[in-house]
Coordinates of C-alpha atoms in Angstrom, one line a residue:
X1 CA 68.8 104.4 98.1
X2 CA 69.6 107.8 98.5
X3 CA 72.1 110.1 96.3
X4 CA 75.6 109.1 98.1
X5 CA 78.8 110.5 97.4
X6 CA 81.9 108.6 97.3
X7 CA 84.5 110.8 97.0
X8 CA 87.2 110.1 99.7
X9 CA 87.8 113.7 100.2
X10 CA 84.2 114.4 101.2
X11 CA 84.5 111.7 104.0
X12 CA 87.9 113.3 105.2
X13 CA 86.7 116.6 104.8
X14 CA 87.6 118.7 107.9
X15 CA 83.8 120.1 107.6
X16 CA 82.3 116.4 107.9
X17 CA 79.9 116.6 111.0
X18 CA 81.4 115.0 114.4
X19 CA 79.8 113.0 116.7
X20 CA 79.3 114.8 120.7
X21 CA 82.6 112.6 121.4
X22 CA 84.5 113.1 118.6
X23 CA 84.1 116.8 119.1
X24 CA 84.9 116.9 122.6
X25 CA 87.8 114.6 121.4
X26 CA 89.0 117.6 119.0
X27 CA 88.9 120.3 121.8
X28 CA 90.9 118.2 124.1
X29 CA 93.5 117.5 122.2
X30 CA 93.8 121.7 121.1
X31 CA 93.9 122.0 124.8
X32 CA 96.4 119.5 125.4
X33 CA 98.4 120.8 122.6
X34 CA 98.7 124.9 123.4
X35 CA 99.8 123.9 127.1
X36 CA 102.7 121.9 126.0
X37 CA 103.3 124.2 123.5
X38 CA 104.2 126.2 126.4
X39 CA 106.7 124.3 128.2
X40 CA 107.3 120.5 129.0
X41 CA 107.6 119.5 125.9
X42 CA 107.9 117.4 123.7
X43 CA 104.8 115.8 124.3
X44 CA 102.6 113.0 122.9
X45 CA 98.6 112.5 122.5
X46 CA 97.6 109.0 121.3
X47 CA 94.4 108.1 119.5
X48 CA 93.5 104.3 119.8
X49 CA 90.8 102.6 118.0
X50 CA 89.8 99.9 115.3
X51 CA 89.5 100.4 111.5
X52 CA 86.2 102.7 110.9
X53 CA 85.9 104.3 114.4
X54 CA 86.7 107.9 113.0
X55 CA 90.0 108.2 114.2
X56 CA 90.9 109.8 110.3
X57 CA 87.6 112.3 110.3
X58 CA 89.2 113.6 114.0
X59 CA 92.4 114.1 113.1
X60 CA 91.6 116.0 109.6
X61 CA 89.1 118.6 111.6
X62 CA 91.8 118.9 114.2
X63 CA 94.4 119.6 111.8
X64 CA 92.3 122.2 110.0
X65 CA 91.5 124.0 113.5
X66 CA 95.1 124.1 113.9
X67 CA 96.2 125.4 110.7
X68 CA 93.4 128.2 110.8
X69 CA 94.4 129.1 113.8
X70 CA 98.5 129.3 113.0
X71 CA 97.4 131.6 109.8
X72 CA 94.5 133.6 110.6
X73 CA 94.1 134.0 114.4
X74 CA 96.4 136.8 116.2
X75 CA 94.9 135.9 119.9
X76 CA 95.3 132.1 119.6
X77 CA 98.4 130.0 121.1
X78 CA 98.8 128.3 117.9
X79 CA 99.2 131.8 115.9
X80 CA 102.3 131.5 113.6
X81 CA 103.1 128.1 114.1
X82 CA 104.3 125.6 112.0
X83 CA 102.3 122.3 111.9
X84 CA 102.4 119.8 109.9
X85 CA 100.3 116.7 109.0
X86 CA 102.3 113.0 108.3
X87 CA 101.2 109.9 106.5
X88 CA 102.9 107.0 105.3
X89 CA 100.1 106.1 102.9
X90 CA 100.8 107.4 99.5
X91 CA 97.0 106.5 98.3
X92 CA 95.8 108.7 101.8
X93 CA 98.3 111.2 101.3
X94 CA 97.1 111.9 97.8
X95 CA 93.6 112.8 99.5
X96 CA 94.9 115.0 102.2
X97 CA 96.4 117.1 99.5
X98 CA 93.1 116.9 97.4
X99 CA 91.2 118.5 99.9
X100 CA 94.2 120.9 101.1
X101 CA 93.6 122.0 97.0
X102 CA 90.1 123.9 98.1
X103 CA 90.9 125.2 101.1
X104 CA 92.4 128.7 101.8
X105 CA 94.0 127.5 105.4
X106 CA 95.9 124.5 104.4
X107 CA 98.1 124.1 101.8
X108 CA 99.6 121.0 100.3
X109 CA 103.3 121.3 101.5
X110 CA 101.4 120.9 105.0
X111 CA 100.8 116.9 104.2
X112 CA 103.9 114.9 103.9
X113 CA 105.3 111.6 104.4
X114 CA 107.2 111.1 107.5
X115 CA 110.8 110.3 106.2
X116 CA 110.4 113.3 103.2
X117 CA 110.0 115.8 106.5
X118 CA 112.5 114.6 109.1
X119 CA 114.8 114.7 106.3
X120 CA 113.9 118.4 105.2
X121 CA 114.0 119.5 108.6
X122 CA 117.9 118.1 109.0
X123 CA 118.3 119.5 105.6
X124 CA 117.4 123.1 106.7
X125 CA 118.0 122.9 110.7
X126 CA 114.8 123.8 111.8
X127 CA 112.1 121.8 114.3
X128 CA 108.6 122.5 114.0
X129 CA 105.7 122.7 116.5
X130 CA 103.0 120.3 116.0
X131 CA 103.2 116.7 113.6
X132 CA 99.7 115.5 113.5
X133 CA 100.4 111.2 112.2
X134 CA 97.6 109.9 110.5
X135 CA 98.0 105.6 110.6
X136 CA 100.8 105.6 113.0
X137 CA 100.6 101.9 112.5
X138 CA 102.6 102.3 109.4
X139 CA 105.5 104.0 110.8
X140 CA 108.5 102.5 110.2
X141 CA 110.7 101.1 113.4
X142 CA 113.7 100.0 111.4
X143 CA 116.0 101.7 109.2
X144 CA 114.1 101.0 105.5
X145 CA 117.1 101.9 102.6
X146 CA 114.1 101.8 100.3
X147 CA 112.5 104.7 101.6
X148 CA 115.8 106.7 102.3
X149 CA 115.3 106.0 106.2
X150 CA 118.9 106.0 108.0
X151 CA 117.6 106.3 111.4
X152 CA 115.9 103.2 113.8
X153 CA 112.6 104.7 114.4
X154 CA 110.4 107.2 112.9
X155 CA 108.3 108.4 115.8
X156 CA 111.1 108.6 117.9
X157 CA 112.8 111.1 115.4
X158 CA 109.8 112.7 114.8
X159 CA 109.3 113.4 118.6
X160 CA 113.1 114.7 118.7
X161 CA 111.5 117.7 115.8
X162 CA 108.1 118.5 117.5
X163 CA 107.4 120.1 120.4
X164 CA 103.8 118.2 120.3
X165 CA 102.8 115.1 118.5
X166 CA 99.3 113.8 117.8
X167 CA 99.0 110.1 116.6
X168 CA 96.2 107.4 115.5
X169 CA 97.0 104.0 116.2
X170 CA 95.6 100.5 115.5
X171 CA 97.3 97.2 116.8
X172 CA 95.4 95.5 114.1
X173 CA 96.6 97.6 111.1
X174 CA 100.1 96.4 111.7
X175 CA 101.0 94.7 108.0
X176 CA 104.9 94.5 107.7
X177 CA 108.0 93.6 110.0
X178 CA 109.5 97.0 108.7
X179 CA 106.5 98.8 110.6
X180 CA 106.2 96.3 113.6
X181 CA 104.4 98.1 116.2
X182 CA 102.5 96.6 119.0
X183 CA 100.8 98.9 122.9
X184 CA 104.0 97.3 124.2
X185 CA 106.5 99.0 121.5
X186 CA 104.3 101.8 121.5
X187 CA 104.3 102.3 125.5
X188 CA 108.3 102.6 125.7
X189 CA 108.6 105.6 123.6
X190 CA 105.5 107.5 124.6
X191 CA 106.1 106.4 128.2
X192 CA 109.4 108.7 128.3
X193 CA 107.2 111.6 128.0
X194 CA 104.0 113.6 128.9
X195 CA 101.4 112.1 127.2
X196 CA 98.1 111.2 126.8
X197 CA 95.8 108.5 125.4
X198 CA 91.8 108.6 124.2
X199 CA 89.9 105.2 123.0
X200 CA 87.7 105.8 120.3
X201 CA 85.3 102.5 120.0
X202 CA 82.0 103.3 118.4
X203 CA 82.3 101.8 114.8
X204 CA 81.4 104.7 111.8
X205 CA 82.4 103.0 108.8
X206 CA 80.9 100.2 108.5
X207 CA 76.5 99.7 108.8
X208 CA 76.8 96.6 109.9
X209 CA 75.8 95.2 113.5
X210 CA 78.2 95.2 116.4
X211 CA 77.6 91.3 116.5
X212 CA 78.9 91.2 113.1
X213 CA 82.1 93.3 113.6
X214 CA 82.6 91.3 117.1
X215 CA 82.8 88.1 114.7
X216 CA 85.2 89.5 112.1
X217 CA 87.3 90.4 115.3
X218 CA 86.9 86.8 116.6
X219 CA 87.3 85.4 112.9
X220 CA 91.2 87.7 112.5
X221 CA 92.3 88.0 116.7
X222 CA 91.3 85.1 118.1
X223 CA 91.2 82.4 115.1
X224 CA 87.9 81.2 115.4
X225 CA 84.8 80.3 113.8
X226 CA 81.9 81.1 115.8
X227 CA 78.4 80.7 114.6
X228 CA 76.9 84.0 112.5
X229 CA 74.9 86.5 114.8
X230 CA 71.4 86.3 113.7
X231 CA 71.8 90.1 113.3
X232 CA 74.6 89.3 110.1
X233 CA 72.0 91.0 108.0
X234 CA 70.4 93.7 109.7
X235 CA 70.6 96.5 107.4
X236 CA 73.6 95.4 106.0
X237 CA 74.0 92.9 103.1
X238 CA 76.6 90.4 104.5
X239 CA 77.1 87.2 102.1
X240 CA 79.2 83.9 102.0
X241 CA 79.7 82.7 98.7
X242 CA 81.2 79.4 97.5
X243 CA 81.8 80.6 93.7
X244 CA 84.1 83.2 93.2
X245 CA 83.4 84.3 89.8
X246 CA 79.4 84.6 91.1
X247 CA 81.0 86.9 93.8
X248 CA 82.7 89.2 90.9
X249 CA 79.7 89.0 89.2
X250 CA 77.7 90.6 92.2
X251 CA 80.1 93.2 92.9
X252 CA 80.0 94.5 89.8
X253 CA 76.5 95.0 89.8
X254 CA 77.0 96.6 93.4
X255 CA 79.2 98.5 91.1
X256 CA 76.5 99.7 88.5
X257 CA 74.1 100.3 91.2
X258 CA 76.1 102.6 94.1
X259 CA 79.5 102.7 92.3
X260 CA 82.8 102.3 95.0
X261 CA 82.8 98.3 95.3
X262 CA 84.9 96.4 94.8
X263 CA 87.0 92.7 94.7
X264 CA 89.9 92.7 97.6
X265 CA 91.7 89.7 98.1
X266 CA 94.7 88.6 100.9
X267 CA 98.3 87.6 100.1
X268 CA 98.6 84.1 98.7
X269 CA 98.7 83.8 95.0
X270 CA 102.2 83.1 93.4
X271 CA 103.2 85.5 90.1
X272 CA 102.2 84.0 86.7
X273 CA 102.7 87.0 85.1
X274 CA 100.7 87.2 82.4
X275 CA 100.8 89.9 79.9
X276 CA 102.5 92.1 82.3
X277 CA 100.0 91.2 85.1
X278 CA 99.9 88.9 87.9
X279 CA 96.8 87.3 88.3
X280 CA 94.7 86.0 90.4
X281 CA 92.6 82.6 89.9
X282 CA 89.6 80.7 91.5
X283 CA 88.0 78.7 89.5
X284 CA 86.3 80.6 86.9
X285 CA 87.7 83.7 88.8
X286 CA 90.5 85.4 86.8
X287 CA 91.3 88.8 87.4
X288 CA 94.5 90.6 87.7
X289 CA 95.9 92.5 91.1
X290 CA 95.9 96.2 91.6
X291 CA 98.2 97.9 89.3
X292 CA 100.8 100.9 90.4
X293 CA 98.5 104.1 90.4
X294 CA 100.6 107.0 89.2
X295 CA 97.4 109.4 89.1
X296 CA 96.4 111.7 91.8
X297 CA 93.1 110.1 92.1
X298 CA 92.7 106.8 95.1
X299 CA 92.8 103.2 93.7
X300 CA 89.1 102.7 94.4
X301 CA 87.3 105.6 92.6
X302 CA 89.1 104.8 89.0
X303 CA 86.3 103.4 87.1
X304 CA 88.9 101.0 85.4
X305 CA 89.8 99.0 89.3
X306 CA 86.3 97.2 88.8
X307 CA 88.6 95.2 86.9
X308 CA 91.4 94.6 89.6
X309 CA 91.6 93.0 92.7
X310 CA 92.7 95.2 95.4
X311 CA 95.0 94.5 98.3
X312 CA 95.6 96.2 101.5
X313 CA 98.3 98.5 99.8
X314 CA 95.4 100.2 98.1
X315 CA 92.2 100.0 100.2
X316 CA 93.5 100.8 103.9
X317 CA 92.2 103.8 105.5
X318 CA 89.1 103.7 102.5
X319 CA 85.3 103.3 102.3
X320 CA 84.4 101.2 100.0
X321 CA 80.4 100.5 99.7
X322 CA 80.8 96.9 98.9
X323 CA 82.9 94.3 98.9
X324 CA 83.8 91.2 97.4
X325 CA 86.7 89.6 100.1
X326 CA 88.4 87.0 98.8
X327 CA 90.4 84.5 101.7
X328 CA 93.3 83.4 99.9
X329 CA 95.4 80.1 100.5
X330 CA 97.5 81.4 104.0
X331 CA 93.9 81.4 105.7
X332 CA 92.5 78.1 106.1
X333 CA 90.8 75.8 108.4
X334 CA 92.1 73.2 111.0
X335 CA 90.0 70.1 110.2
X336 CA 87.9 68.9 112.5
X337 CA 88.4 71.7 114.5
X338 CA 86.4 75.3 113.8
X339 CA 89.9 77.2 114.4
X340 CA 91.5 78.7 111.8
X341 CA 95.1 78.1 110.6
X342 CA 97.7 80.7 108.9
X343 CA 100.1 79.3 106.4
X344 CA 103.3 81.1 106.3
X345 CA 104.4 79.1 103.7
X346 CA 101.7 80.4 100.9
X347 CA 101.7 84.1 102.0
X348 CA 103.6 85.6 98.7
X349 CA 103.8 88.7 100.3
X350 CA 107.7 89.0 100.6
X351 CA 108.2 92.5 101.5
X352 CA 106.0 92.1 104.4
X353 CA 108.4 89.6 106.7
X354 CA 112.0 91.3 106.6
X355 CA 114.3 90.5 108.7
X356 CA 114.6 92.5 111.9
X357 CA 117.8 92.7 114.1
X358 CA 115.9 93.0 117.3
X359 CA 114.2 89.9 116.5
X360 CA 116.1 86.4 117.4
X361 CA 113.5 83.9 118.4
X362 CA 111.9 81.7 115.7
X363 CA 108.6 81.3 117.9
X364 CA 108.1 85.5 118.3
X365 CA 108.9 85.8 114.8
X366 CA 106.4 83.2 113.8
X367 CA 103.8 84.2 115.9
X368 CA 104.3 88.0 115.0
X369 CA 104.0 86.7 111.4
X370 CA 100.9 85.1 111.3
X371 CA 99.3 88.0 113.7
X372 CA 100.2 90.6 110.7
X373 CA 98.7 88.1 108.3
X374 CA 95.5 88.1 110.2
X375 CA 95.6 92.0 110.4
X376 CA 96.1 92.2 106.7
X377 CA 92.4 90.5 106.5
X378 CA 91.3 92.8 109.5
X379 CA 92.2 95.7 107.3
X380 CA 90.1 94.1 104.6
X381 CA 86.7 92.8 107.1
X382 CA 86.6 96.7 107.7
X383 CA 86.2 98.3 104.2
X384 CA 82.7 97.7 103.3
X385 CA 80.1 100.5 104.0
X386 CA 76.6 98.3 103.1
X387 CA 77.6 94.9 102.2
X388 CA 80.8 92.3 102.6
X389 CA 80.7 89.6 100.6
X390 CA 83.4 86.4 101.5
X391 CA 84.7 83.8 98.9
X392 CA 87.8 81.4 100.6
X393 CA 90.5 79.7 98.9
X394 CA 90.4 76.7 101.5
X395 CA 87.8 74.0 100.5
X396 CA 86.8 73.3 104.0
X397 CA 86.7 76.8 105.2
X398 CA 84.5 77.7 102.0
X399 CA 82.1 75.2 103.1
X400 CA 81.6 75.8 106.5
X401 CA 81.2 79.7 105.9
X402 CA 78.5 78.7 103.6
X403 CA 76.9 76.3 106.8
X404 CA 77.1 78.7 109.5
X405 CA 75.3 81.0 106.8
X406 CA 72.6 78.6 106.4
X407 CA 72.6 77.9 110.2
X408 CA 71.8 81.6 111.0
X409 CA 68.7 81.1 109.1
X410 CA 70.3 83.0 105.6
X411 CA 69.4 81.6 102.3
X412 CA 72.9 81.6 100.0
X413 CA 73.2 83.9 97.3
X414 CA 71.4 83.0 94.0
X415 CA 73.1 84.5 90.5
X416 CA 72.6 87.9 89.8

């Protein structure tokens, strides 16, 4: 295999070559942005697509453009103003600034997280011109103490501050009740305002077949088990495995081989701290989650995380080359059915499902609950660069992966 490079801030690098569209996208949304700039504003451009359809690559050349422009170009409408680029992702954020580092036209006081800059602009009294939002998804829409949030929406306040606003969003990326987004919730705010929407649908990340991605999106959206496309394997290495531990074992020569792979694993596993760590345990399998990661560096490109499981907290918005999914107990199958089932009552997760006070009805909530669930794994189906390789919890899920494996005419996976 070719020499590849897995530094996250070479695949967000504003120089990383764009596709005809994605470079058409970049120039219409500079265009949209010096007209409102103008007048009639505030105004709102909207990015939609799946995990891995560039949305990220778009909005870091964009941002770049923008930011050379404000510094270094007299004759352009952007000349002298103030932009800035938000994320909610600390592990993201942490790459942004990486590759701000190296570059002479964006400095690191340009990325920020969203409730840090609506807070310094109340602080000092000022709006700015542009906010460029990077996994709107992850905005919150309640008031979050934690995060020294006072207000009930953070695109909405973030709108009141800019004259232009530039967002990426993905239905499927919404994880927590404190961040509950869905088109609907999204339409009322950006609906008040001129705006404009682009659909980016052309998968990038992942090598994989579009047959294969349309039964992940069957497997997390519609909660069904569909037989494997006979393309599952087409230049990508897509496995089912029934032992976990064989899985680990796998990865980590995935590891050797191409470096970046890696074990994630869904909600599900109660804390028995052990030794400081909670663990994680299937059988043989034993390995502890993802620790806090106080370094500057992202989760997956510590050499030491071979030795973690990673969750969605660490791996969303990331490559990874390979991965080793585990389907933990809130995912399991309806028997005698080949629909799948979400246990809200073994999802550990407790952060995610917070109370909301425009949320009364038991049913919504429920529903709403076991949709973010199924995103959480969504997140996790659209990580893996070459290969994906799925373990499950349940022992009837396990087993039927491992038939409509075989049934597609694949041979399961033999020990390393």
């Amino acid at each position: 295999m070719t020499q590849i490079s897995n530094a996250a801030i070479e695949k967000l690098s504003p120089f990383k070559k764009l596709t005809p569209e994605q470079a058409r996208l970049v120039e219409d949304i500079l265009s949209f942005t010096a007209s409102h700039l103008q007048g009639d504003w505030p105004a709102i451009y909207t990015i939609i697509g799946d995990a891995g359809t560039g949305k990220s690559v778009v909005l870091s050349q964009l941002f770049d453009r923008l930011q050379t422009a404000a510094r270094k170009d007299p004759s352009s409408p952007f000349y002298h103003t103030t932009n800035y680029f938000l994320v909610n992702h600390p592990e993201i954020l942490k790459v942004y600034r990486e590759i701000a580092g190296g570059l002479p036209e964006l400095y690191k006081k340009d990325f920020a997280r969203p409730t840090s800059l609506i807070n310094q602009l109340d602080k000092r009294q000022e709006t700015i011109d542009v906010a460029i939002i990077d996994e709107a998804h992850l905005l919150l829409s309640k008031p979050d103490h934690y995060n020294n949030f006072y207000h009930d929406n953070q695109l909405v306040e973030i709108i009141k501050r800019a004259k232009v606003v530039v967002i990426v969003f993905d239905q499927y990326q919404v994880l927590r009740m404190k961040s509950l987004w869905t088109p609907e919730r999204l339409h009322q705010i950006t609906n008040r305002y001129p705006h404009k929407e682009y659909h980016l649908t052309k998968m990038f990340r992942m090598n994989a077949s579009q047959d294969l991605v349309d039964w992940f999106n069957t497997f997390t959206n519609d909660y069904r088990l569909t037989p494997l496309p006979a393309s599952a394997r087409d230049h990508y290495d897509f496995r089912i495995y029934s032992d976990a531990e064989q899985m680990r074992q796998a990865i980590v020569q995935r590891n050797k081989e191409i470096g970046l792979s890696r074990i994630l694993s869904t909600s599900g596993y109660p804390s028995t701290l052990d030794g400081g760590k909670h663990y994680i345990q299937e059988g043989k399998f034993k390995m502890p989650w993802d620790q806090y990661n106080y370094t500057v560096t992202p989760w997956a490109e510590l050499p030491q995380t071979i030795n973690e499981v990673g969750s969605i907290y660490t791996c969303q918005g990331f490559d990874l080359n390979y991965t080793g999914i585990i389907l933990g107990p809130p995912i399991s199958q309806t028997p005698g059915t080949r629909r799948l089932q979400v246990n809200l009552d073994k999802y550990t997760d407790t952060e995610a499902f917070k109370k909301r006070a425009d949320l009364t009805d038991p049913a919504q909530i429920e529903r709403l609950e076991k949709r973010m669930i199924m995103n959480s794994l969504n997140v996790l189906f659209k990580r893996g660069v070459y290969g994906t390789y799925l373990y499950a919890h349940d022992p009837l899920l396990r087993q039927t992966l491992s038939q409509l494996f075989t049934q597609a005419g694949f041979h399961l996976p033999k020990e390393e």
